[in-house]
Amino acid sequence: PPELFSCEVVRNGGRDWVRPAGDLDLDTVHRVEGALGRLREAGSGNLVLDLRGLTFMDSTGLRLVIRWHTAAQDEGFRFAIVPGPDIVQRVLRLTGMDAQLPVADPPPEN
């Protein structure tokens, strides 16, 4: 259920990190989209989507990742992912996106 989903935003090391946790699907994707959009509107030029907290990602989440990757290329900002668990990475592998997306190391824990 969407109430089990969370989306944390952290600024660390000159990057803005969006960390969703739970299932990224049709019911929750708007929360991640909103977080990324607010960061861009605030002038962030270095976004990282940390997928490690996800327990599931469907095609809606995949489209979100592709859309932000494409926007970064078109608009000249940085967008990368921190790879998630195998159930999430499988979606990226099956579509070939795993080879297209820039990968960031996880941020140092505070």
Short mmCIF file of N, CA, C and O in Angstrom, two decimals:
data_model
loop_
_atom_site.label_atom_id
_atom_site.label_comp_id
_atom_site.label_asym_id
_atom_site.label_seq_id
_atom_site.Cartn_x
_atom_site.Cartn_y
_atom_site.Cartn_z
N PRO A 1 0.82 -1.21 0.00
CA PRO A 1 0.00 0.00 0.00
C PRO A 1 0.86 1.26 0.00
O PRO A 1 1.95 1.27 0.56
N PRO A 2 0.38 2.35 -0.61
CA PRO A 2 1.15 3.59 -0.68
C PRO A 2 1.56 4.12 0.69
O PRO A 2 2.57 4.78 0.83
N GLU A 3 0.79 3.82 1.74
CA GLU A 3 1.15 4.33 3.06
C GLU A 3 2.42 3.70 3.60
O GLU A 3 3.02 4.19 4.53
N LEU A 4 2.88 2.59 3.01
CA LEU A 4 4.12 1.95 3.41
C LEU A 4 5.31 2.47 2.60
O LEU A 4 6.42 2.02 2.76
N PHE A 5 5.04 3.43 1.74
CA PHE A 5 6.06 4.01 0.88
C PHE A 5 6.56 5.31 1.50
O PHE A 5 5.80 6.06 2.10
N SER A 6 7.86 5.56 1.38
CA SER A 6 8.41 6.84 1.81
C SER A 6 9.40 7.33 0.76
O SER A 6 9.89 6.55 -0.06
N CYS A 7 9.66 8.62 0.79
CA CYS A 7 10.59 9.20 -0.17
C CYS A 7 11.35 10.32 0.53
O CYS A 7 10.81 11.39 0.79
N GLU A 8 12.60 10.05 0.86
CA GLU A 8 13.46 10.98 1.57
C GLU A 8 14.32 11.76 0.57
O GLU A 8 14.78 11.21 -0.43
N VAL A 9 14.54 13.02 0.85
CA VAL A 9 15.43 13.86 0.04
C VAL A 9 16.56 14.33 0.95
O VAL A 9 16.32 14.83 2.04
N VAL A 10 17.81 14.13 0.48
CA VAL A 10 19.00 14.48 1.27
C VAL A 10 19.99 15.20 0.37
O VAL A 10 20.24 14.77 -0.76
N ARG A 11 20.58 16.26 0.88
CA ARG A 11 21.68 16.93 0.18
C ARG A 11 22.97 16.47 0.83
O ARG A 11 23.12 16.54 2.04
N ASN A 12 23.90 15.93 0.02
CA ASN A 12 25.13 15.40 0.56
C ASN A 12 26.21 15.47 -0.51
O ASN A 12 26.05 14.92 -1.59
N GLY A 13 27.29 16.13 -0.22
CA GLY A 13 28.43 16.16 -1.13
C GLY A 13 28.16 16.84 -2.46
O GLY A 13 28.66 16.41 -3.48
N GLY A 14 27.34 17.89 -2.48
CA GLY A 14 27.05 18.59 -3.72
C GLY A 14 26.05 17.88 -4.61
O GLY A 14 25.82 18.30 -5.74
N ARG A 15 25.46 16.84 -4.10
CA ARG A 15 24.43 16.11 -4.84
C ARG A 15 23.14 16.13 -4.05
O ARG A 15 23.14 16.24 -2.83
N ASP A 16 22.05 16.01 -4.77
CA ASP A 16 20.75 15.86 -4.13
C ASP A 16 20.30 14.43 -4.34
O ASP A 16 20.22 13.94 -5.48
N TRP A 17 20.03 13.76 -3.23
CA TRP A 17 19.68 12.34 -3.24
C TRP A 17 18.19 12.17 -2.98
O TRP A 17 17.67 12.72 -2.01
N VAL A 18 17.54 11.42 -3.83
CA VAL A 18 16.14 11.05 -3.62
C VAL A 18 16.15 9.56 -3.30
O VAL A 18 16.66 8.76 -4.09
N ARG A 19 15.61 9.22 -2.12
CA ARG A 19 15.67 7.84 -1.63
C ARG A 19 14.28 7.29 -1.37
O ARG A 19 13.77 7.36 -0.26
N PRO A 20 13.66 6.72 -2.41
CA PRO A 20 12.37 6.09 -2.17
C PRO A 20 12.55 4.74 -1.46
O PRO A 20 13.58 4.09 -1.61
N ALA A 21 11.54 4.37 -0.67
CA ALA A 21 11.57 3.08 0.03
C ALA A 21 10.17 2.47 -0.06
O ALA A 21 9.18 3.15 0.17
N GLY A 22 10.14 1.19 -0.42
CA GLY A 22 8.87 0.48 -0.60
C GLY A 22 8.68 0.14 -2.06
O GLY A 22 9.65 -0.05 -2.80
N ASP A 23 7.43 0.07 -2.48
CA ASP A 23 7.10 -0.28 -3.87
C ASP A 23 6.97 0.98 -4.72
O ASP A 23 6.16 1.86 -4.41
N LEU A 24 7.76 1.07 -5.79
CA LEU A 24 7.65 2.19 -6.73
C LEU A 24 6.77 1.72 -7.88
O LEU A 24 7.18 0.91 -8.71
N ASP A 25 5.54 2.22 -7.88
CA ASP A 25 4.56 1.79 -8.87
C ASP A 25 3.59 2.93 -9.16
O ASP A 25 3.83 4.07 -8.76
N LEU A 26 2.51 2.63 -9.83
CA LEU A 26 1.54 3.64 -10.24
C LEU A 26 1.01 4.45 -9.05
O LEU A 26 0.76 5.64 -9.16
N ASP A 27 0.87 3.83 -7.89
CA ASP A 27 0.34 4.51 -6.72
C ASP A 27 1.35 5.44 -6.04
O ASP A 27 0.95 6.33 -5.30
N THR A 28 2.64 5.24 -6.27
CA THR A 28 3.65 5.99 -5.53
C THR A 28 4.59 6.82 -6.40
O THR A 28 5.32 7.67 -5.88
N VAL A 29 4.59 6.60 -7.70
CA VAL A 29 5.57 7.25 -8.57
C VAL A 29 5.47 8.77 -8.51
O VAL A 29 6.47 9.47 -8.63
N HIS A 30 4.27 9.30 -8.28
CA HIS A 30 4.10 10.75 -8.22
C HIS A 30 4.91 11.37 -7.09
O HIS A 30 5.35 12.52 -7.18
N ARG A 31 5.16 10.63 -6.03
CA ARG A 31 5.94 11.16 -4.91
C ARG A 31 7.41 11.32 -5.29
O ARG A 31 8.06 12.31 -4.92
N VAL A 32 7.94 10.36 -6.03
CA VAL A 32 9.33 10.45 -6.48
C VAL A 32 9.45 11.52 -7.56
O VAL A 32 10.37 12.34 -7.54
N GLU A 33 8.50 11.54 -8.48
CA GLU A 33 8.48 12.56 -9.54
C GLU A 33 8.43 13.95 -8.92
O GLU A 33 9.17 14.85 -9.33
N GLY A 34 7.60 14.13 -7.91
CA GLY A 34 7.49 15.42 -7.25
C GLY A 34 8.79 15.83 -6.56
O GLY A 34 9.20 17.00 -6.64
N ALA A 35 9.43 14.89 -5.88
CA ALA A 35 10.69 15.19 -5.20
C ALA A 35 11.77 15.61 -6.20
O ALA A 35 12.47 16.61 -5.99
N LEU A 36 11.89 14.86 -7.28
CA LEU A 36 12.88 15.21 -8.30
C LEU A 36 12.55 16.55 -8.94
O LEU A 36 13.43 17.39 -9.15
N GLY A 37 11.28 16.77 -9.24
CA GLY A 37 10.86 18.03 -9.86
C GLY A 37 11.13 19.24 -8.98
O GLY A 37 11.59 20.28 -9.46
N ARG A 38 10.84 19.12 -7.68
CA ARG A 38 11.10 20.23 -6.76
C ARG A 38 12.60 20.54 -6.69
O ARG A 38 13.00 21.71 -6.63
N LEU A 39 13.43 19.51 -6.71
CA LEU A 39 14.87 19.74 -6.67
C LEU A 39 15.35 20.46 -7.93
O LEU A 39 16.17 21.38 -7.85
N ARG A 40 14.84 20.07 -9.08
CA ARG A 40 15.22 20.74 -10.33
C ARG A 40 14.75 22.18 -10.33
O ARG A 40 15.48 23.09 -10.73
N GLU A 41 13.53 22.40 -9.87
CA GLU A 41 12.99 23.77 -9.81
C GLU A 41 13.82 24.65 -8.89
O GLU A 41 13.94 25.86 -9.11
N ALA A 42 14.41 24.05 -7.86
CA ALA A 42 15.26 24.78 -6.92
C ALA A 42 16.68 24.97 -7.46
O ALA A 42 17.53 25.54 -6.77
N GLY A 43 16.95 24.47 -8.65
CA GLY A 43 18.24 24.68 -9.28
C GLY A 43 19.24 23.55 -9.16
O GLY A 43 20.39 23.70 -9.55
N SER A 44 18.82 22.41 -8.63
CA SER A 44 19.76 21.29 -8.50
C SER A 44 20.23 20.83 -9.88
O SER A 44 19.43 20.63 -10.78
N GLY A 45 21.52 20.64 -10.00
CA GLY A 45 22.09 20.16 -11.25
C GLY A 45 22.75 18.80 -11.13
O GLY A 45 23.41 18.35 -12.06
N ASN A 46 22.57 18.16 -9.97
CA ASN A 46 23.23 16.88 -9.73
C ASN A 46 22.30 16.01 -8.88
O ASN A 46 22.34 16.06 -7.65
N LEU A 47 21.47 15.23 -9.54
CA LEU A 47 20.47 14.40 -8.88
C LEU A 47 20.86 12.94 -8.89
O LEU A 47 21.33 12.43 -9.90
N VAL A 48 20.63 12.29 -7.77
CA VAL A 48 20.86 10.85 -7.67
C VAL A 48 19.60 10.20 -7.12
O VAL A 48 19.09 10.61 -6.08
N LEU A 49 19.12 9.20 -7.83
CA LEU A 49 17.97 8.41 -7.39
C LEU A 49 18.51 7.11 -6.79
O LEU A 49 19.06 6.27 -7.50
N ASP A 50 18.39 7.00 -5.49
CA ASP A 50 18.92 5.85 -4.75
C ASP A 50 17.83 4.77 -4.66
O ASP A 50 16.85 4.93 -3.95
N LEU A 51 18.03 3.69 -5.40
CA LEU A 51 17.01 2.63 -5.52
C LEU A 51 17.16 1.54 -4.47
O LEU A 51 16.38 0.58 -4.48
N ARG A 52 18.11 1.66 -3.57
CA ARG A 52 18.38 0.57 -2.62
C ARG A 52 17.22 0.25 -1.69
O ARG A 52 17.10 -0.87 -1.21
N GLY A 53 16.37 1.23 -1.39
CA GLY A 53 15.27 1.00 -0.46
C GLY A 53 14.02 0.43 -1.08
O GLY A 53 13.03 0.16 -0.39
N LEU A 54 14.04 0.24 -2.41
CA LEU A 54 12.84 -0.27 -3.08
C LEU A 54 12.69 -1.77 -2.87
O LEU A 54 13.66 -2.51 -2.86
N THR A 55 11.45 -2.19 -2.74
CA THR A 55 11.13 -3.61 -2.64
C THR A 55 10.51 -4.12 -3.93
O THR A 55 10.36 -5.32 -4.13
N PHE A 56 10.15 -3.18 -4.83
CA PHE A 56 9.53 -3.52 -6.11
C PHE A 56 9.54 -2.28 -6.98
O PHE A 56 9.45 -1.16 -6.49
N MET A 57 9.67 -2.48 -8.29
CA MET A 57 9.53 -1.39 -9.25
C MET A 57 8.88 -1.95 -10.51
O MET A 57 9.38 -2.92 -11.08
N ASP A 58 7.78 -1.33 -10.94
CA ASP A 58 7.11 -1.79 -12.15
C ASP A 58 7.47 -0.88 -13.33
O ASP A 58 8.38 -0.05 -13.23
N SER A 59 6.77 -1.01 -14.42
CA SER A 59 7.06 -0.24 -15.62
C SER A 59 6.86 1.26 -15.39
O SER A 59 7.50 2.08 -16.06
N THR A 60 6.01 1.63 -14.45
CA THR A 60 5.82 3.05 -14.14
C THR A 60 7.12 3.63 -13.57
O THR A 60 7.53 4.73 -13.94
N GLY A 61 7.75 2.90 -12.68
CA GLY A 61 9.04 3.33 -12.13
C GLY A 61 10.11 3.37 -13.20
O GLY A 61 10.95 4.27 -13.23
N LEU A 62 10.10 2.38 -14.08
CA LEU A 62 11.05 2.35 -15.19
C LEU A 62 10.89 3.58 -16.06
O LEU A 62 11.88 4.23 -16.43
N ARG A 63 9.65 3.93 -16.40
CA ARG A 63 9.41 5.12 -17.22
C ARG A 63 9.91 6.39 -16.52
O ARG A 63 10.45 7.28 -17.17
N LEU A 64 9.75 6.47 -15.21
CA LEU A 64 10.26 7.61 -14.45
C LEU A 64 11.77 7.72 -14.61
O LEU A 64 12.30 8.80 -14.90
N VAL A 65 12.47 6.62 -14.44
CA VAL A 65 13.94 6.61 -14.56
C VAL A 65 14.35 7.02 -15.97
O VAL A 65 15.26 7.85 -16.15
N ILE A 66 13.70 6.46 -16.98
CA ILE A 66 14.04 6.79 -18.37
C ILE A 66 13.77 8.27 -18.65
O ILE A 66 14.58 8.95 -19.28
N ARG A 67 12.64 8.78 -18.17
CA ARG A 67 12.27 10.18 -18.38
C ARG A 67 13.32 11.12 -17.78
O ARG A 67 13.74 12.09 -18.42
N TRP A 68 13.78 10.83 -16.56
CA TRP A 68 14.77 11.70 -15.92
C TRP A 68 16.15 11.55 -16.55
O TRP A 68 16.89 12.53 -16.67
N HIS A 69 16.49 10.37 -17.00
CA HIS A 69 17.75 10.17 -17.71
C HIS A 69 17.76 10.98 -19.00
O HIS A 69 18.73 11.67 -19.31
N THR A 70 16.66 10.91 -19.73
CA THR A 70 16.54 11.66 -20.99
C THR A 70 16.56 13.16 -20.74
O THR A 70 17.24 13.91 -21.45
N ALA A 71 15.83 13.61 -19.73
CA ALA A 71 15.81 15.05 -19.40
C ALA A 71 17.21 15.54 -19.05
O ALA A 71 17.60 16.64 -19.45
N ALA A 72 17.97 14.76 -18.30
CA ALA A 72 19.32 15.16 -17.93
C ALA A 72 20.19 15.33 -19.17
O ALA A 72 20.95 16.30 -19.27
N GLN A 73 20.07 14.42 -20.11
CA GLN A 73 20.84 14.53 -21.35
C GLN A 73 20.42 15.75 -22.15
O GLN A 73 21.26 16.48 -22.68
N ASP A 74 19.12 15.98 -22.23
CA ASP A 74 18.60 17.10 -23.03
C ASP A 74 18.86 18.45 -22.39
O ASP A 74 19.11 19.43 -23.10
N GLU A 75 18.81 18.53 -21.06
CA GLU A 75 18.88 19.81 -20.37
C GLU A 75 20.23 20.09 -19.72
O GLU A 75 20.43 21.16 -19.17
N GLY A 76 21.13 19.11 -19.76
CA GLY A 76 22.48 19.33 -19.28
C GLY A 76 22.69 19.28 -17.77
O GLY A 76 23.60 19.92 -17.26
N PHE A 77 21.87 18.53 -17.07
CA PHE A 77 22.15 18.31 -15.65
C PHE A 77 22.54 16.86 -15.44
O PHE A 77 22.44 16.04 -16.35
N ARG A 78 23.04 16.55 -14.25
CA ARG A 78 23.48 15.18 -13.97
C ARG A 78 22.36 14.41 -13.29
O ARG A 78 21.72 14.91 -12.37
N PHE A 79 22.18 13.17 -13.74
CA PHE A 79 21.22 12.26 -13.14
C PHE A 79 21.87 10.88 -13.13
O PHE A 79 22.38 10.41 -14.14
N ALA A 80 21.87 10.26 -11.96
CA ALA A 80 22.44 8.92 -11.83
C ALA A 80 21.57 8.14 -10.86
O ALA A 80 20.72 8.70 -10.17
N ILE A 81 21.79 6.84 -10.83
CA ILE A 81 21.09 5.98 -9.88
C ILE A 81 22.10 5.27 -9.00
O ILE A 81 23.25 5.08 -9.38
N VAL A 82 21.65 4.90 -7.81
CA VAL A 82 22.35 3.92 -7.00
C VAL A 82 21.55 2.64 -7.21
O VAL A 82 20.34 2.62 -6.94
N PRO A 83 22.16 1.59 -7.76
CA PRO A 83 21.40 0.37 -8.05
C PRO A 83 20.68 -0.19 -6.83
O PRO A 83 21.17 -0.10 -5.71
N GLY A 84 19.51 -0.75 -7.12
CA GLY A 84 18.69 -1.33 -6.07
C GLY A 84 18.87 -2.82 -5.96
O GLY A 84 19.77 -3.41 -6.58
N PRO A 85 17.99 -3.46 -5.20
CA PRO A 85 18.05 -4.92 -5.06
C PRO A 85 17.76 -5.59 -6.40
O PRO A 85 17.26 -4.96 -7.34
N ASP A 86 18.04 -6.87 -6.48
CA ASP A 86 17.91 -7.60 -7.74
C ASP A 86 16.52 -7.48 -8.35
O ASP A 86 16.40 -7.37 -9.57
N ILE A 87 15.47 -7.47 -7.54
CA ILE A 87 14.11 -7.39 -8.09
C ILE A 87 13.91 -6.07 -8.85
O ILE A 87 13.15 -6.01 -9.82
N VAL A 88 14.60 -5.03 -8.44
CA VAL A 88 14.53 -3.73 -9.13
C VAL A 88 15.48 -3.72 -10.32
O VAL A 88 15.12 -3.30 -11.42
N GLN A 89 16.69 -4.19 -10.12
CA GLN A 89 17.68 -4.19 -11.19
C GLN A 89 17.25 -5.07 -12.36
O GLN A 89 17.60 -4.81 -13.50
N ARG A 90 16.48 -6.10 -12.06
CA ARG A 90 16.00 -7.00 -13.12
C ARG A 90 15.18 -6.23 -14.16
O ARG A 90 15.33 -6.45 -15.36
N VAL A 91 14.35 -5.30 -13.71
CA VAL A 91 13.55 -4.47 -14.63
C VAL A 91 14.48 -3.67 -15.53
O VAL A 91 14.25 -3.58 -16.74
N LEU A 92 15.53 -3.11 -14.96
CA LEU A 92 16.47 -2.33 -15.75
C LEU A 92 17.28 -3.21 -16.70
O LEU A 92 17.54 -2.83 -17.85
N ARG A 93 17.66 -4.40 -16.24
CA ARG A 93 18.43 -5.34 -17.08
C ARG A 93 17.61 -5.82 -18.28
O ARG A 93 18.10 -5.88 -19.40
N LEU A 94 16.34 -6.18 -18.03
CA LEU A 94 15.50 -6.74 -19.09
C LEU A 94 15.27 -5.73 -20.22
O LEU A 94 15.02 -6.12 -21.36
N THR A 95 15.33 -4.46 -19.90
CA THR A 95 15.11 -3.42 -20.91
C THR A 95 16.42 -2.86 -21.47
O THR A 95 16.39 -2.01 -22.36
N GLY A 96 17.54 -3.29 -20.92
CA GLY A 96 18.84 -2.78 -21.36
C GLY A 96 19.20 -1.43 -20.75
O GLY A 96 20.26 -0.88 -21.06
N MET A 97 18.35 -0.90 -19.89
CA MET A 97 18.63 0.41 -19.29
C MET A 97 19.78 0.36 -18.30
O MET A 97 20.42 1.38 -18.05
N ASP A 98 20.06 -0.81 -17.75
CA ASP A 98 21.16 -0.91 -16.79
C ASP A 98 22.48 -0.49 -17.43
O ASP A 98 23.36 0.05 -16.75
N ALA A 99 22.62 -0.69 -18.73
CA ALA A 99 23.85 -0.32 -19.43
C ALA A 99 23.86 1.15 -19.85
O ALA A 99 24.90 1.67 -20.24
N GLN A 100 22.72 1.82 -19.78
CA GLN A 100 22.60 3.20 -20.23
C GLN A 100 22.70 4.23 -19.11
O GLN A 100 23.10 5.36 -19.34
N LEU A 101 22.33 3.81 -17.90
CA LEU A 101 22.22 4.76 -16.80
C LEU A 101 23.54 4.98 -16.08
O LEU A 101 24.23 4.02 -15.75
N PRO A 102 23.88 6.24 -15.81
CA PRO A 102 25.05 6.49 -14.96
C PRO A 102 24.78 5.96 -13.56
O PRO A 102 23.65 6.06 -13.06
N VAL A 103 25.80 5.40 -12.94
CA VAL A 103 25.67 4.82 -11.61
C VAL A 103 26.50 5.63 -10.63
O VAL A 103 27.65 5.98 -10.92
N ALA A 104 25.91 5.93 -9.48
CA ALA A 104 26.61 6.66 -8.42
C ALA A 104 26.87 5.71 -7.25
O ALA A 104 26.08 4.80 -7.00
N ASP A 105 27.96 5.95 -6.55
CA ASP A 105 28.21 5.22 -5.31
C ASP A 105 27.23 5.72 -4.26
O ASP A 105 26.86 6.90 -4.28
N PRO A 106 26.84 4.87 -3.34
CA PRO A 106 25.96 5.34 -2.27
C PRO A 106 26.64 6.45 -1.47
O PRO A 106 27.86 6.49 -1.37
N PRO A 107 25.83 7.35 -0.93
CA PRO A 107 26.44 8.43 -0.14
C PRO A 107 27.00 7.89 1.16
O PRO A 107 26.55 6.86 1.65
N PRO A 108 27.99 8.59 1.70
CA PRO A 108 28.48 8.18 3.01
C PRO A 108 27.36 8.35 4.03
O PRO A 108 26.59 9.31 3.96
N GLU A 109 27.24 7.41 4.95
CA GLU A 109 26.20 7.49 5.96
C GLU A 109 26.62 8.48 7.02
O GLU A 109 27.77 8.54 7.40
N ASN A 110 25.67 9.26 7.48
CA ASN A 110 25.95 10.26 8.52
C ASN A 110 25.90 9.64 9.89
O ASN A 110 25.19 8.79 10.20
#
